[in-house]
Amino acid sequence: MMTTHQPRRTLTLVGLTTINIVIQLVIAAVVKYSTTHTHLWVLVAVYVVVLALNVGRFVVWGIIHTHFPIGIAYASSALLFPAILLMSYLYGEPVAWQQLLGVVLVMVGVVALVRDA
């Protein structure tokens, strides 16, 4: 049974997970960008940016783990899969129907787990 606090908890989980995913996507884009450059200063800048973003992810994960059970926290992180698939598509990489089906199946499972968080 859903209490009046359940929608707020679910919204909090989705919000924190979204922040975590956006940070992961930015890291992926920065690293992908760095592969096209060989200048030392670019690689050092990428290292610093990635390190700082991962510290931010660590803080967000700490908040998530403080307020939610570990099973719900890690299941919600699977929301990264459709975002990565979209990012792959935007970079011009091929996306197969099997990947789409896999993402749909994972998302169905995540919704089933998280809806009563």
PDB file of C-alpha atoms in Angstrom:
ATOM      1  CA  MET A   1       0.000   0.000   0.000  1.00  0.00           C
ATOM      2  CA  MET A   2       1.355   3.389  -0.959  1.00  0.00           C
ATOM      3  CA  THR A   3       1.591   6.049   1.733  1.00  0.00           C
ATOM      4  CA  THR A   4       1.556   9.771   1.110  1.00  0.00           C
ATOM      5  CA  HIS A   5       5.351   9.723   1.349  1.00  0.00           C
ATOM      6  CA  GLN A   6       5.829   7.054  -1.333  1.00  0.00           C
ATOM      7  CA  PRO A   7       5.491   9.334  -4.387  1.00  0.00           C
ATOM      8  CA  ARG A   8       7.961  11.771  -2.833  1.00  0.00           C
ATOM      9  CA  ARG A   9      10.447   8.963  -2.054  1.00  0.00           C
ATOM     10  CA  THR A  10      10.139   7.602  -5.572  1.00  0.00           C
ATOM     11  CA  LEU A  11      10.604  11.081  -7.020  1.00  0.00           C
ATOM     12  CA  THR A  12      13.669  11.587  -4.813  1.00  0.00           C
ATOM     13  CA  LEU A  13      15.139   8.278  -5.979  1.00  0.00           C
ATOM     14  CA  VAL A  14      14.491   9.077  -9.638  1.00  0.00           C
ATOM     15  CA  GLY A  15      15.943  12.574  -9.219  1.00  0.00           C
ATOM     16  CA  LEU A  16      19.123  11.394  -7.511  1.00  0.00           C
ATOM     17  CA  THR A  17      19.514   8.568 -10.005  1.00  0.00           C
ATOM     18  CA  THR A  18      19.070  11.028 -12.873  1.00  0.00           C
ATOM     19  CA  ILE A  19      21.824  13.233 -11.449  1.00  0.00           C
ATOM     20  CA  ASN A  20      24.081  10.185 -11.178  1.00  0.00           C
ATOM     21  CA  ILE A  21      23.300   9.137 -14.760  1.00  0.00           C
ATOM     22  CA  VAL A  22      23.869  12.611 -16.175  1.00  0.00           C
ATOM     23  CA  ILE A  23      27.267  12.697 -14.472  1.00  0.00           C
ATOM     24  CA  GLN A  24      28.094   9.271 -15.967  1.00  0.00           C
ATOM     25  CA  LEU A  25      27.047  10.435 -19.436  1.00  0.00           C
ATOM     26  CA  VAL A  26      29.173  13.568 -19.167  1.00  0.00           C
ATOM     27  CA  ILE A  27      32.132  11.418 -18.106  1.00  0.00           C
ATOM     28  CA  ALA A  28      31.568   9.127 -21.096  1.00  0.00           C
ATOM     29  CA  ALA A  29      31.373  12.102 -23.474  1.00  0.00           C
ATOM     30  CA  VAL A  30      34.527  13.683 -22.026  1.00  0.00           C
ATOM     31  CA  VAL A  31      36.468  10.434 -22.305  1.00  0.00           C
ATOM     32  CA  LYS A  32      35.193   9.873 -25.864  1.00  0.00           C
ATOM     33  CA  TYR A  33      36.252  13.425 -26.751  1.00  0.00           C
ATOM     34  CA  SER A  34      39.701  12.844 -25.280  1.00  0.00           C
ATOM     35  CA  THR A  35      40.344   9.888 -27.583  1.00  0.00           C
ATOM     36  CA  THR A  36      40.528  12.276 -30.528  1.00  0.00           C
ATOM     37  CA  HIS A  37      43.255  14.409 -28.915  1.00  0.00           C
ATOM     38  CA  THR A  38      46.846  13.566 -28.110  1.00  0.00           C
ATOM     39  CA  HIS A  39      47.949  16.772 -26.435  1.00  0.00           C
ATOM     40  CA  LEU A  40      49.149  16.229 -22.900  1.00  0.00           C
ATOM     41  CA  TRP A  41      47.191  19.209 -21.563  1.00  0.00           C
ATOM     42  CA  VAL A  42      43.935  17.741 -22.955  1.00  0.00           C
ATOM     43  CA  LEU A  43      44.593  14.407 -21.266  1.00  0.00           C
ATOM     44  CA  VAL A  44      45.439  16.113 -17.965  1.00  0.00           C
ATOM     45  CA  ALA A  45      42.284  18.239 -18.187  1.00  0.00           C
ATOM     46  CA  VAL A  46      40.210  15.138 -18.940  1.00  0.00           C
ATOM     47  CA  TYR A  47      41.748  13.354 -15.959  1.00  0.00           C
ATOM     48  CA  VAL A  48      40.923  16.263 -13.638  1.00  0.00           C
ATOM     49  CA  VAL A  49      37.363  16.627 -14.946  1.00  0.00           C
ATOM     50  CA  VAL A  50      36.666  12.887 -14.757  1.00  0.00           C
ATOM     51  CA  LEU A  51      38.106  12.704 -11.259  1.00  0.00           C
ATOM     52  CA  ALA A  52      35.979  15.647 -10.061  1.00  0.00           C
ATOM     53  CA  LEU A  53      32.831  14.216 -11.646  1.00  0.00           C
ATOM     54  CA  ASN A  54      33.458  10.843 -10.035  1.00  0.00           C
ATOM     55  CA  VAL A  55      33.767  12.533  -6.642  1.00  0.00           C
ATOM     56  CA  GLY A  56      30.354  14.059  -7.336  1.00  0.00           C
ATOM     57  CA  ARG A  57      28.978  10.627  -8.270  1.00  0.00           C
ATOM     58  CA  PHE A  58      30.388   9.210  -5.036  1.00  0.00           C
ATOM     59  CA  VAL A  59      28.525  11.856  -3.032  1.00  0.00           C
ATOM     60  CA  VAL A  60      25.267  11.216  -4.898  1.00  0.00           C
ATOM     61  CA  TRP A  61      25.651   7.456  -4.401  1.00  0.00           C
ATOM     62  CA  GLY A  62      26.204   8.066  -0.690  1.00  0.00           C
ATOM     63  CA  ILE A  63      22.965  10.006  -0.474  1.00  0.00           C
ATOM     64  CA  ILE A  64      21.087   7.314  -2.397  1.00  0.00           C
ATOM     65  CA  HIS A  65      22.469   4.543  -0.174  1.00  0.00           C
ATOM     66  CA  THR A  66      21.618   6.501   2.965  1.00  0.00           C
ATOM     67  CA  HIS A  67      17.928   6.720   2.055  1.00  0.00           C
ATOM     68  CA  PHE A  68      17.191   3.592   0.007  1.00  0.00           C
ATOM     69  CA  PRO A  69      17.810  -0.164   0.281  1.00  0.00           C
ATOM     70  CA  ILE A  70      20.770  -1.414  -1.731  1.00  0.00           C
ATOM     71  CA  GLY A  71      18.579  -3.509  -4.053  1.00  0.00           C
ATOM     72  CA  ILE A  72      16.485  -0.490  -5.007  1.00  0.00           C
ATOM     73  CA  ALA A  73      19.530   1.778  -5.345  1.00  0.00           C
ATOM     74  CA  TYR A  74      21.348  -0.526  -7.748  1.00  0.00           C
ATOM     75  CA  ALA A  75      18.215  -1.409  -9.693  1.00  0.00           C
ATOM     76  CA  SER A  76      17.530   2.277 -10.260  1.00  0.00           C
ATOM     77  CA  SER A  77      21.034   2.719 -11.648  1.00  0.00           C
ATOM     78  CA  ALA A  78      19.950   0.520 -14.573  1.00  0.00           C
ATOM     79  CA  LEU A  79      18.231   3.637 -15.900  1.00  0.00           C
ATOM     80  CA  LEU A  80      21.684   4.319 -17.327  1.00  0.00           C
ATOM     81  CA  PHE A  81      21.156   1.643 -20.012  1.00  0.00           C
ATOM     82  CA  PRO A  82      18.614   3.511 -22.168  1.00  0.00           C
ATOM     83  CA  ALA A  83      20.630   6.697 -21.760  1.00  0.00           C
ATOM     84  CA  ILE A  84      23.806   4.984 -22.976  1.00  0.00           C
ATOM     85  CA  LEU A  85      21.917   3.444 -25.879  1.00  0.00           C
ATOM     86  CA  LEU A  86      20.635   6.892 -26.858  1.00  0.00           C
ATOM     87  CA  MET A  87      24.124   8.336 -26.521  1.00  0.00           C
ATOM     88  CA  SER A  88      25.506   5.584 -28.758  1.00  0.00           C
ATOM     89  CA  TYR A  89      22.879   6.421 -31.365  1.00  0.00           C
ATOM     90  CA  LEU A  90      23.692  10.140 -31.166  1.00  0.00           C
ATOM     91  CA  TYR A  91      27.382   9.330 -31.745  1.00  0.00           C
ATOM     92  CA  GLY A  92      26.381   7.475 -34.907  1.00  0.00           C
ATOM     93  CA  GLU A  93      27.066   4.024 -33.537  1.00  0.00           C
ATOM     94  CA  PRO A  94      24.742   1.223 -34.667  1.00  0.00           C
ATOM     95  CA  VAL A  95      21.962   0.182 -32.281  1.00  0.00           C
ATOM     96  CA  ALA A  96      20.567  -3.308 -32.863  1.00  0.00           C
ATOM     97  CA  TRP A  97      17.051  -4.469 -32.066  1.00  0.00           C
ATOM     98  CA  GLN A  98      18.517  -6.887 -29.514  1.00  0.00           C
ATOM     99  CA  GLN A  99      19.942  -3.945 -27.593  1.00  0.00           C
ATOM    100  CA  LEU A 100      16.588  -2.195 -27.665  1.00  0.00           C
ATOM    101  CA  LEU A 101      14.812  -5.340 -26.478  1.00  0.00           C
ATOM    102  CA  GLY A 102      17.346  -5.790 -23.682  1.00  0.00           C
ATOM    103  CA  VAL A 103      16.860  -2.218 -22.499  1.00  0.00           C
ATOM    104  CA  VAL A 104      13.071  -2.622 -22.534  1.00  0.00           C
ATOM    105  CA  LEU A 105      13.269  -5.831 -20.492  1.00  0.00           C
ATOM    106  CA  VAL A 106      15.628  -4.280 -17.955  1.00  0.00           C
ATOM    107  CA  MET A 107      13.429  -1.199 -17.652  1.00  0.00           C
ATOM    108  CA  VAL A 108      10.337  -3.317 -17.022  1.00  0.00           C
ATOM    109  CA  GLY A 109      12.213  -4.984 -14.176  1.00  0.00           C
ATOM    110  CA  VAL A 110      13.398  -1.664 -12.762  1.00  0.00           C
ATOM    111  CA  VAL A 111       9.894  -0.200 -12.809  1.00  0.00           C
ATOM    112  CA  ALA A 112       8.578  -3.312 -11.036  1.00  0.00           C
ATOM    113  CA  LEU A 113      11.226  -2.965  -8.307  1.00  0.00           C
ATOM    114  CA  VAL A 114      11.240   0.789  -7.866  1.00  0.00           C
ATOM    115  CA  ARG A 115       7.559   1.640  -8.101  1.00  0.00           C
ATOM    116  CA  ASP A 116       7.079   0.811  -4.416  1.00  0.00           C
ATOM    117  CA  ALA A 117      10.358   2.297  -3.242  1.00  0.00           C
TER     118      ALA A 117
END
